Short mmCIF file of C-alpha atoms in Angstrom, two decimals:
data_model
loop_
_atom_site.label_atom_id
_atom_site.label_comp_id
_atom_site.label_asym_id
_atom_site.label_seq_id
_atom_site.Cartn_x
_atom_site.Cartn_y
_atom_site.Cartn_z
CA UNK O 1 0.00 0.00 0.00
CA UNK O 2 1.10 3.53 -0.77
CA UNK O 3 0.86 5.80 2.24
CA UNK O 4 0.67 9.58 2.13
CA UNK O 5 2.20 10.90 5.31
CA UNK O 6 -0.18 13.23 7.10
CA UNK O 7 1.69 15.66 9.34
CA UNK O 8 -0.71 18.58 8.98
CA UNK O 9 1.40 20.37 6.40
CA UNK O 10 0.12 20.00 2.92
CA UNK O 11 -2.63 19.52 0.48
CA UNK O 12 -2.90 15.77 0.74
CA UNK O 13 -6.38 15.58 -0.74
CA UNK O 14 -5.09 16.71 -4.15
CA UNK O 15 -2.47 13.96 -4.13
CA UNK O 16 -5.05 11.35 -3.25
CA UNK O 17 -7.39 12.68 -5.96
CA UNK O 18 -4.69 12.30 -8.59
CA UNK O 19 -3.71 8.82 -7.38
CA UNK O 20 -7.35 7.79 -7.52
CA UNK O 21 -7.50 9.05 -11.11
CA UNK O 22 -4.59 6.79 -12.10
CA UNK O 23 -6.20 3.86 -10.28
CA UNK O 24 -3.86 3.68 -7.29
CA UNK O 25 -5.17 2.98 -3.82
CA UNK O 26 -3.55 5.04 -1.10
CA UNK O 27 -4.01 5.75 2.56
CA UNK O 28 -3.46 9.00 4.37
CA UNK O 29 -1.89 8.38 7.74
CA UNK O 30 0.09 9.79 10.62
CA UNK O 31 0.20 6.49 12.50
CA UNK O 32 3.61 4.91 13.04
CA UNK O 33 2.09 1.42 12.63
CA UNK O 34 0.58 2.20 9.26
CA UNK O 35 3.67 3.97 8.01
CA UNK O 36 5.84 1.06 9.13
CA UNK O 37 3.86 -1.30 6.94
CA UNK O 38 3.78 0.98 3.87
CA UNK O 39 5.32 -0.24 0.63
CA UNK O 40 5.82 3.29 -0.63
CA UNK O 41 5.65 6.69 0.96
CA UNK O 42 4.77 10.15 -0.19
CA UNK O 43 5.86 13.09 1.94
CA UNK O 44 3.77 16.07 0.86
CA UNK O 45 4.18 19.55 2.23
CA UNK O 46 3.18 23.16 1.88
CA UNK O 47 4.25 25.88 4.27
CA UNK O 48 7.16 26.88 6.46
CA UNK O 49 10.22 24.63 6.78
CA UNK O 50 10.33 24.78 10.57
CA UNK O 51 6.60 24.15 10.81
CA UNK O 52 7.02 21.04 8.65
CA UNK O 53 9.93 19.64 10.68
CA UNK O 54 8.26 20.43 14.01
CA UNK O 55 5.09 18.67 12.89
CA UNK O 56 7.02 15.59 11.80
CA UNK O 57 8.65 15.51 15.24
CA UNK O 58 5.41 16.13 17.10
CA UNK O 59 3.72 13.32 15.20
CA UNK O 60 6.61 11.12 16.41
CA UNK O 61 7.48 10.08 12.87
CA UNK O 62 11.18 10.84 12.51
CA UNK O 63 12.54 7.61 13.94
CA UNK O 64 10.09 5.47 12.04
CA UNK O 65 10.80 7.31 8.77
CA UNK O 66 14.57 7.03 9.24
CA UNK O 67 14.18 3.28 9.63
CA UNK O 68 11.82 2.88 6.68
CA UNK O 69 13.84 5.00 4.29
CA UNK O 70 17.46 4.48 5.33
CA UNK O 71 17.39 0.87 6.56
CA UNK O 72 14.49 -0.79 4.75
CA UNK O 73 15.05 1.38 1.64
CA UNK O 74 11.33 1.97 1.10
CA UNK O 75 10.86 4.32 -1.85
CA UNK O 76 9.81 7.80 -0.71
CA UNK O 77 8.72 10.75 -2.81
CA UNK O 78 8.87 14.20 -1.25
CA UNK O 79 6.75 16.89 -2.87
CA UNK O 80 7.48 20.63 -2.61
CA UNK O 81 8.26 21.29 1.09
CA UNK O 82 8.38 17.51 1.44
CA UNK O 83 11.31 17.48 -1.02
CA UNK O 84 13.09 20.33 0.75
CA UNK O 85 12.84 18.53 4.10
CA UNK O 86 14.99 15.71 2.68
CA UNK O 87 18.02 17.99 2.95
CA UNK O 88 20.18 19.33 5.80
CA UNK O 89 18.76 22.79 6.38
CA UNK O 90 16.93 25.74 4.86
CA UNK O 91 17.41 29.51 4.66
CA UNK O 92 13.74 29.68 5.65
CA UNK O 93 14.19 28.47 9.22
CA UNK O 94 16.44 27.18 11.94
CA UNK O 95 15.31 23.55 12.25
CA UNK O 96 17.51 20.79 10.84
CA UNK O 97 16.01 18.79 7.98
CA UNK O 98 15.82 15.01 7.68
CA UNK O 99 19.38 14.98 6.33
CA UNK O 100 18.85 12.10 3.92
CA UNK O 101 20.19 13.94 0.90
CA UNK O 102 23.26 16.14 1.17
CA UNK O 103 21.72 19.44 0.16
CA UNK O 104 20.67 22.80 1.54
CA UNK O 105 17.56 24.77 0.72
CA UNK O 106 18.28 28.35 -0.23
CA UNK O 107 16.22 31.43 -0.99
CA UNK O 108 15.91 32.43 -4.66
CA UNK O 109 18.77 34.85 -5.24
CA UNK O 110 16.99 37.92 -6.59
CA UNK O 111 20.29 39.69 -7.26
CA UNK O 112 20.93 37.02 -9.86
CA UNK O 113 17.55 37.36 -11.62
CA UNK O 114 15.73 39.75 -13.89
CA UNK O 115 13.90 42.36 -11.85
CA UNK O 116 10.53 41.52 -13.41
CA UNK O 117 10.62 37.94 -12.10
CA UNK O 118 8.55 37.59 -8.94
CA UNK O 119 9.32 35.36 -6.00
CA UNK O 120 7.62 33.00 -5.22
CA UNK O 121 8.18 31.25 -8.51
CA UNK O 122 4.51 30.52 -9.16
CA UNK O 123 4.19 29.13 -12.62
CA UNK O 124 4.30 26.17 -14.95
CA UNK O 125 7.81 25.41 -16.03
CA UNK O 126 9.81 22.83 -17.91
CA UNK O 127 12.37 20.39 -16.55
CA UNK O 128 15.78 19.49 -17.85
CA UNK O 129 16.50 15.86 -17.04
CA UNK O 130 20.04 15.38 -15.71
CA UNK O 131 20.25 11.61 -15.34
CA UNK O 132 18.45 8.42 -16.32
CA UNK O 133 15.78 7.62 -13.82
CA UNK O 134 12.76 5.38 -13.56
CA UNK O 135 10.88 8.38 -12.17
CA UNK O 136 11.32 10.20 -15.49
CA UNK O 137 10.21 7.44 -17.85
CA UNK O 138 7.93 8.79 -20.57
CA UNK O 139 8.83 12.37 -19.61
CA UNK O 140 11.22 14.67 -21.42
CA UNK O 141 12.57 18.20 -21.40
CA UNK O 142 9.29 19.54 -22.73
CA UNK O 143 7.28 18.08 -19.85
CA UNK O 144 5.90 20.87 -17.74
CA UNK O 145 4.97 21.05 -14.09
CA UNK O 146 3.36 23.50 -11.71
CA UNK O 147 5.69 25.22 -9.23
CA UNK O 148 5.01 27.40 -6.19
CA UNK O 149 8.07 28.12 -4.05
CA UNK O 150 10.37 30.85 -2.76
CA UNK O 151 13.24 28.53 -1.80
CA UNK O 152 15.01 25.88 -3.84
CA UNK O 153 17.29 22.90 -3.29
CA UNK O 154 21.05 23.11 -3.78
CA UNK O 155 22.81 19.74 -3.89
CA UNK O 156 26.33 19.09 -2.64
CA UNK O 157 26.65 16.06 -4.93
CA UNK O 158 25.99 16.50 -8.62
CA UNK O 159 24.87 12.87 -8.80
CA UNK O 160 21.80 13.57 -6.63
CA UNK O 161 20.40 16.08 -9.14
CA UNK O 162 17.56 14.56 -11.14
CA UNK O 163 16.24 17.63 -12.97
CA UNK O 164 16.94 21.33 -13.16
CA UNK O 165 14.65 24.18 -14.17
CA UNK O 166 15.24 27.72 -15.36
CA UNK O 167 13.77 30.62 -13.41
CA UNK O 168 16.10 33.59 -13.39
CA UNK O 169 18.84 30.99 -13.31
CA UNK O 170 19.08 27.21 -13.35
CA UNK O 171 18.03 25.59 -10.07
CA UNK O 172 17.54 22.00 -8.90
CA UNK O 173 13.89 21.07 -9.42
CA UNK O 174 14.12 17.42 -8.39
CA UNK O 175 16.53 15.08 -6.65
CA UNK O 176 17.12 11.35 -6.48
CA UNK O 177 19.37 9.45 -4.11
CA UNK O 178 18.94 5.67 -4.08
CA UNK O 179 15.32 5.08 -2.95
CA UNK O 180 14.72 8.73 -2.05
CA UNK O 181 13.08 11.13 -4.50
CA UNK O 182 12.10 14.77 -4.12
CA UNK O 183 10.30 17.06 -6.55
CA UNK O 184 10.00 20.80 -6.00
CA UNK O 185 6.98 20.98 -8.29
CA UNK O 186 3.48 19.61 -7.75
CA UNK O 187 2.88 16.47 -9.83
CA UNK O 188 -0.62 16.22 -8.31
CA UNK O 189 -1.49 19.48 -10.07
CA UNK O 190 0.37 18.95 -13.32
CA UNK O 191 -2.06 17.15 -15.61
CA UNK O 192 -0.73 14.16 -17.60
CA UNK O 193 2.88 15.02 -16.79
CA UNK O 194 2.21 14.66 -13.08
CA UNK O 195 0.13 11.53 -13.65
CA UNK O 196 3.04 9.98 -15.56
CA UNK O 197 5.50 10.85 -12.80
CA UNK O 198 3.27 9.40 -10.08
CA UNK O 199 2.67 6.27 -12.16
CA UNK O 200 6.43 5.92 -12.52
CA UNK O 201 6.86 6.23 -8.78
CA UNK O 202 4.27 3.52 -8.16
CA UNK O 203 6.22 1.15 -10.42
CA UNK O 204 9.57 1.68 -8.65
CA UNK G 1 11.20 30.19 -22.33
CA UNK G 2 9.22 31.88 -19.62
CA UNK G 3 5.64 30.70 -19.25
CA UNK G 4 2.89 32.94 -17.98
CA UNK G 5 -0.19 31.46 -16.35
CA UNK G 6 -3.33 31.70 -18.50
CA UNK G 7 -6.30 31.17 -16.23
CA UNK G 8 -9.94 30.44 -17.07
CA UNK G 9 -12.34 32.01 -14.58
CA UNK G 10 -15.66 30.28 -14.06
CA UNK G 11 -18.38 32.25 -12.32
CA UNK G 12 -21.07 30.38 -10.44
CA UNK G 13 -24.37 31.18 -8.89
CA UNK G 14 -24.32 28.43 -6.32
CA UNK G 15 -24.19 25.29 -8.54
CA UNK G 16 -24.91 26.91 -11.90
CA UNK G 17 -22.19 28.13 -14.21
CA UNK G 18 -23.04 31.62 -15.51
CA UNK G 19 -21.32 34.45 -17.37
CA UNK G 20 -21.93 38.13 -16.78
CA UNK G 21 -21.37 41.32 -18.76
CA UNK G 22 -20.03 44.19 -16.63
CA UNK G 23 -21.00 42.06 -13.61
CA UNK G 24 -24.66 42.10 -14.72
CA UNK G 25 -27.10 39.91 -16.67
CA UNK G 26 -25.82 36.47 -15.73
CA UNK G 27 -26.38 34.03 -18.59
CA UNK G 28 -26.59 30.31 -17.87
CA UNK G 29 -23.65 28.42 -19.39
CA UNK G 30 -23.94 24.91 -17.97
CA UNK G 31 -22.56 22.58 -15.37
CA UNK G 32 -19.26 23.53 -13.71
CA UNK G 33 -18.04 19.92 -13.35
CA UNK G 34 -18.41 19.39 -17.05
CA UNK G 35 -16.49 22.59 -17.77
CA UNK G 36 -13.67 21.59 -15.42
CA UNK G 37 -13.42 18.18 -17.08
CA UNK G 38 -13.01 19.87 -20.46
CA UNK G 39 -10.42 22.27 -19.02
CA UNK G 40 -8.53 19.19 -17.78
CA UNK G 41 -8.40 17.80 -21.28
CA UNK G 42 -7.21 21.17 -22.56
CA UNK G 43 -4.47 21.13 -19.88
CA UNK G 44 -5.17 24.63 -18.62
CA UNK G 45 -2.65 26.26 -16.29
CA UNK G 46 -4.98 26.93 -13.39
CA UNK G 47 -8.68 27.55 -12.77
CA UNK G 48 -10.44 30.15 -10.69
CA UNK G 49 -13.99 29.42 -9.62
CA UNK G 50 -16.01 32.21 -8.06
CA UNK G 51 -19.46 31.90 -6.56
CA UNK G 52 -20.48 35.47 -7.39
CA UNK G 53 -23.69 35.62 -5.34
CA UNK G 54 -22.67 33.68 -2.22
CA UNK G 55 -21.86 36.73 -0.09
CA UNK G 56 -24.87 38.72 -1.24
CA UNK G 57 -27.14 35.74 -0.54
CA UNK G 58 -25.36 35.12 2.78
CA UNK G 59 -24.43 31.60 1.71
CA UNK G 60 -21.35 29.73 2.89
CA UNK G 61 -19.16 28.12 0.23
CA UNK G 62 -20.94 25.10 -1.26
CA UNK G 63 -18.45 22.59 0.14
CA UNK G 64 -20.01 19.55 -1.46
CA UNK G 65 -19.81 21.04 -4.94
CA UNK G 66 -16.32 22.41 -4.36
CA UNK G 67 -15.09 19.00 -3.23
CA UNK G 68 -16.61 17.45 -6.32
CA UNK G 69 -14.89 20.02 -8.54
CA UNK G 70 -11.56 19.58 -6.71
CA UNK G 71 -11.79 15.84 -7.37
CA UNK G 72 -11.76 16.61 -11.08
CA UNK G 73 -9.23 19.46 -11.11
CA UNK G 74 -5.74 18.23 -11.97
CA UNK G 75 -4.45 21.76 -12.15
CA UNK G 76 -4.24 24.38 -9.39
CA UNK G 77 -7.74 25.34 -8.30
CA UNK G 78 -8.62 28.64 -6.62
CA UNK G 79 -12.04 29.14 -5.07
CA UNK G 80 -13.76 32.35 -4.00
CA UNK G 81 -17.23 33.29 -2.76
CA UNK G 82 -18.90 33.53 0.63
CA UNK G 83 -15.68 33.25 2.65
CA UNK G 84 -15.87 35.01 6.00
CA UNK G 85 -13.82 32.99 8.50
CA UNK G 86 -10.60 31.14 9.11
CA UNK G 87 -12.41 27.88 9.79
CA UNK G 88 -14.06 28.06 6.37
CA UNK G 89 -10.67 28.63 4.75
CA UNK G 90 -9.23 25.64 6.57
CA UNK G 91 -12.16 23.50 5.47
CA UNK G 92 -11.71 24.61 1.84
CA UNK G 93 -8.03 23.65 1.79
CA UNK G 94 -8.89 20.23 3.19
CA UNK G 95 -11.24 19.67 0.26
CA UNK G 96 -8.26 19.81 -2.10
CA UNK G 97 -8.12 23.37 -3.38
CA UNK G 98 -4.85 25.31 -3.67
CA UNK G 99 -5.93 28.89 -3.17
CA UNK G 100 -8.77 30.89 -1.72
CA UNK G 101 -9.96 34.08 -3.38
CA UNK G 102 -11.28 36.77 -1.07
CA UNK G 103 -13.15 39.93 -2.00
CA UNK G 104 -15.74 41.18 0.50
CA UNK G 105 -13.55 40.55 3.54
CA UNK G 106 -10.94 42.90 2.05
CA UNK G 107 -13.35 45.70 2.87
CA UNK G 108 -14.41 44.66 6.33
CA UNK G 109 -11.96 42.17 7.83
CA UNK G 110 -8.39 42.49 6.55
CA UNK G 111 -7.05 40.79 9.67
CA UNK G 112 -8.56 37.55 8.37
CA UNK G 113 -6.16 37.81 5.41
CA UNK G 114 -3.24 38.28 7.78
CA UNK G 115 -4.23 35.27 9.88
CA UNK G 116 -4.90 33.07 6.85
CA UNK G 117 -1.63 34.10 5.22
CA UNK G 118 0.33 33.27 8.38
CA UNK G 119 -1.22 29.84 8.67
CA UNK G 120 -1.59 28.69 5.08
CA UNK G 121 1.10 30.77 3.37
CA UNK G 122 0.71 33.96 1.35
CA UNK G 123 0.87 32.04 -1.93
CA UNK G 124 -2.52 30.51 -1.18
CA UNK G 125 -4.39 33.75 -0.48
CA UNK G 126 -5.60 35.68 -3.52
CA UNK G 127 -7.09 39.14 -3.03
CA UNK G 128 -9.67 39.90 -5.67
CA UNK G 129 -10.24 43.58 -6.36
CA UNK G 130 -13.08 44.63 -8.64
CA UNK G 131 -12.55 48.01 -10.23
CA UNK G 132 -14.86 50.42 -12.04
CA UNK G 133 -14.16 53.84 -13.51
CA UNK G 134 -16.38 56.75 -12.48
CA UNK G 135 -17.74 59.36 -14.91
CA UNK G 136 -14.39 61.11 -14.91
CA UNK G 137 -12.45 57.94 -15.61
CA UNK G 138 -11.13 57.68 -12.07
CA UNK G 139 -10.75 54.14 -10.68
CA UNK G 140 -12.75 52.93 -7.68
CA UNK G 141 -12.55 49.54 -6.03
CA UNK G 142 -15.76 47.64 -5.32
CA UNK G 143 -16.70 44.51 -3.44
CA UNK G 144 -19.52 41.95 -3.16
CA UNK G 145 -20.32 41.50 -6.82
CA UNK G 146 -19.44 45.09 -7.67
CA UNK G 147 -22.30 46.42 -5.56
CA UNK G 148 -20.37 48.22 -2.79
CA UNK G 149 -17.80 50.93 -3.32
CA UNK G 150 -14.61 51.13 -1.27
CA UNK G 151 -14.61 54.73 -0.14
CA UNK G 152 -10.90 55.45 -0.35
CA UNK G 153 -8.48 55.56 -3.28
CA UNK G 154 -7.71 52.33 -5.18
CA UNK G 155 -3.96 52.68 -4.69
CA UNK G 156 -4.35 52.95 -0.91
CA UNK G 157 -6.61 49.91 -0.95
CA UNK G 158 -4.01 47.93 -2.90
CA UNK G 159 -1.24 48.95 -0.50
CA UNK G 160 -3.36 47.90 2.50
CA UNK G 161 -4.00 44.53 0.90
CA UNK G 162 -0.29 44.02 0.28
CA UNK G 163 0.49 44.88 3.92
CA UNK G 164 -2.18 42.46 5.10
CA UNK G 165 -0.18 39.52 3.72
CA UNK G 166 -2.13 38.44 0.64
CA UNK G 167 0.05 36.69 -1.93
CA UNK G 168 -1.58 37.66 -5.18
CA UNK G 169 -3.84 40.38 -6.56
CA UNK G 170 -6.64 39.44 -8.91
CA UNK G 171 -7.58 42.69 -10.63
CA UNK G 172 -10.92 42.54 -12.37
CA UNK G 173 -12.19 45.39 -14.53
CA UNK G 174 -15.96 45.60 -14.07
CA UNK G 175 -16.23 47.94 -17.08
CA UNK G 176 -14.54 45.45 -19.40
CA UNK G 177 -16.09 42.23 -18.04
CA UNK G 178 -17.63 40.27 -20.91
CA UNK G 179 -17.03 43.05 -23.45
CA UNK G 180 -14.06 41.63 -25.45
CA UNK G 181 -12.49 45.11 -25.39
CA UNK G 182 -9.17 43.85 -24.12
CA UNK G 183 -7.82 44.40 -20.62
CA UNK G 184 -7.93 47.82 -19.01
CA UNK G 185 -4.22 48.46 -19.47
CA UNK G 186 -4.20 51.73 -17.58
CA UNK G 187 -5.66 49.93 -14.56
CA UNK G 188 -2.95 47.24 -14.67
CA UNK G 189 -0.24 49.90 -14.96
CA UNK G 190 -1.52 51.90 -12.00
CA UNK G 191 -1.81 48.86 -9.75
CA UNK G 192 1.58 47.48 -10.83
CA UNK G 193 3.20 50.82 -10.01
CA UNK G 194 2.16 50.64 -6.35
CA UNK G 195 2.62 46.97 -5.46
CA UNK G 196 5.19 44.19 -5.62
CA UNK G 197 2.48 41.54 -5.49
CA UNK G 198 1.94 39.46 -8.63
CA UNK G 199 -1.09 40.77 -10.53
CA UNK G 200 -3.55 38.52 -12.32
CA UNK G 201 -5.32 40.65 -14.93
CA UNK G 202 -8.97 39.92 -15.66
CA UNK G 203 -11.80 41.50 -17.61
CA UNK G 204 -12.16 42.05 -21.33
CA UNK G 205 -9.70 39.60 -22.91
CA UNK G 206 -10.56 38.64 -26.48
CA UNK G 207 -7.29 37.15 -27.76
CA UNK G 208 -3.80 35.92 -26.99
CA UNK G 209 -2.54 39.34 -28.11
CA UNK G 210 -4.37 40.89 -25.16
CA UNK G 211 -2.44 38.58 -22.82
CA UNK G 212 0.85 39.90 -24.13
CA UNK G 213 -0.26 43.51 -23.69
CA UNK G 214 -1.29 42.86 -20.07
CA UNK G 215 2.02 41.21 -19.20
CA UNK G 216 4.07 43.94 -20.88
CA UNK G 217 2.27 46.43 -18.66
CA UNK G 218 2.80 44.70 -15.35
CA UNK G 219 0.58 41.62 -15.06
CA UNK G 220 2.21 38.37 -13.87
CA UNK G 221 -0.65 36.18 -15.06
CA UNK G 222 -3.75 36.59 -17.22
CA UNK G 223 -7.31 35.43 -16.66
CA UNK G 224 -10.47 35.45 -18.72
CA UNK G 225 -14.08 34.32 -18.53
CA UNK G 226 -16.03 34.87 -21.75
CA UNK G 227 -13.03 34.11 -23.95
CA UNK G 228 -12.87 30.54 -22.58
CA UNK G 229 -16.59 29.74 -22.45
CA UNK G 230 -17.87 31.28 -25.69
CA UNK G 231 -16.93 30.71 -29.32
CA UNK G 232 -16.49 34.45 -29.79
CA UNK G 233 -18.64 37.54 -29.73
CA UNK G 234 -21.51 35.54 -31.28
CA UNK G 235 -21.61 33.77 -27.92
CA UNK G 236 -22.12 30.15 -28.82
CA UNK G 237 -21.18 28.20 -25.71
CA UNK G 238 -17.91 26.36 -26.23
CA UNK G 239 -15.40 25.62 -23.51
CA UNK G 240 -12.06 26.36 -25.15
CA UNK G 241 -8.43 27.25 -24.43
CA UNK G 242 -5.51 28.29 -26.66
CA UNK G 243 -3.21 25.56 -27.95
CA UNK G 244 0.31 25.36 -26.53
CA UNK G 245 1.75 26.17 -29.95
CA UNK G 246 -0.26 29.39 -30.14
CA UNK G 247 0.74 30.41 -26.65
CA UNK G 248 4.39 29.74 -27.44
CA UNK G 249 4.35 31.59 -30.77
CA UNK G 250 2.18 34.57 -29.93
CA UNK G 251 2.78 34.99 -26.23
CA UNK G 252 5.65 33.32 -24.36
CA UNK G 253 8.24 33.91 -27.07
CA UNK G 254 7.49 37.64 -27.15
CA UNK G 255 7.95 38.36 -23.46
#
């Protein structure tokens, strides 16, 4: 069973709606027992970095997630804030992230962008695929996704970068490290492109 | 290539999809679910759905219908109409929508915007400002279906909204609504000159060329009603949306 982790930070209903559309059964849960028995995990997330990490801690999920993801190697897909939390830290707050992928989350550098570009980056945008991945099957550099974010991931290891996207400059729009995936964009709100990506994740 | 959001706006009277001209004479268009399904197939960037009589009729958002629509919306979905409290906003987000659109509360309860923005994030709170010119061409903001005037200058109203913590401004020209005259460019320019918030221009669009004009004058996204529900000024009902190729050629590539 695919389990969407409910830690009161994110629009989980949209993800479940999209999964239902592609014929995938999922549960929404914050129970350690249910998460422990999950075959796949989705970590959604909208909102402040510290709020997200605090909620994960308050729900008592960190230890269980560490075991599932790092020891049992259960595939996990982080979406938006859920992707950012996979890293070490964020410019947005003071809490440490999950630390599963060696990356930081930094604020869009406006000094490096055209003045007419607004932050948050709230728009559809294309991806540039940086490595072969089962998550990207059937997708290409013309596939477009919906983004809403003011901060973006910055990887320490080039090999963790799955896709990049151009907004003012090129930033990391998704990451992959072994069984851990994170997408800055919202596949659940990205029409057939998002459906394809979620279908790919189910098959991993 | 930079993409700009092109957003169909569907106006409802409770469960019926209607389209107005200058905020008056609502004409029945059809069933909103059906329209959203077609917009899915057309892969639209985002949809805005506004229940335009909820506040006036003192109705709460129609949660059942909104949930049904959200279940069919595989693009970002913003809902507005009849929102008066934080608990309603929370309930709406749980139904699977991405943004709430507020209008009447901008006039009488700006602190709600601040609270909602702090909890749910500014990016999910859209402030909708309806604007009409007076006899001398001066802009005034209105609320509640264009029936109540805000009694201080538009630019001050916009600044207050920005300070309140809203994440986006949906600027709707009442004069141009349903007229196919193009956007009110002067209005977009004035608003853009006093705010850093992204502006979604609405009211009067008749072509992709209008989108370009709006963006060149300060809009961050473009929205339209009639253009996406009618075949043209002859007003046959046809849910439609520009093809990607057209948007690329006539719009994105020229920004």
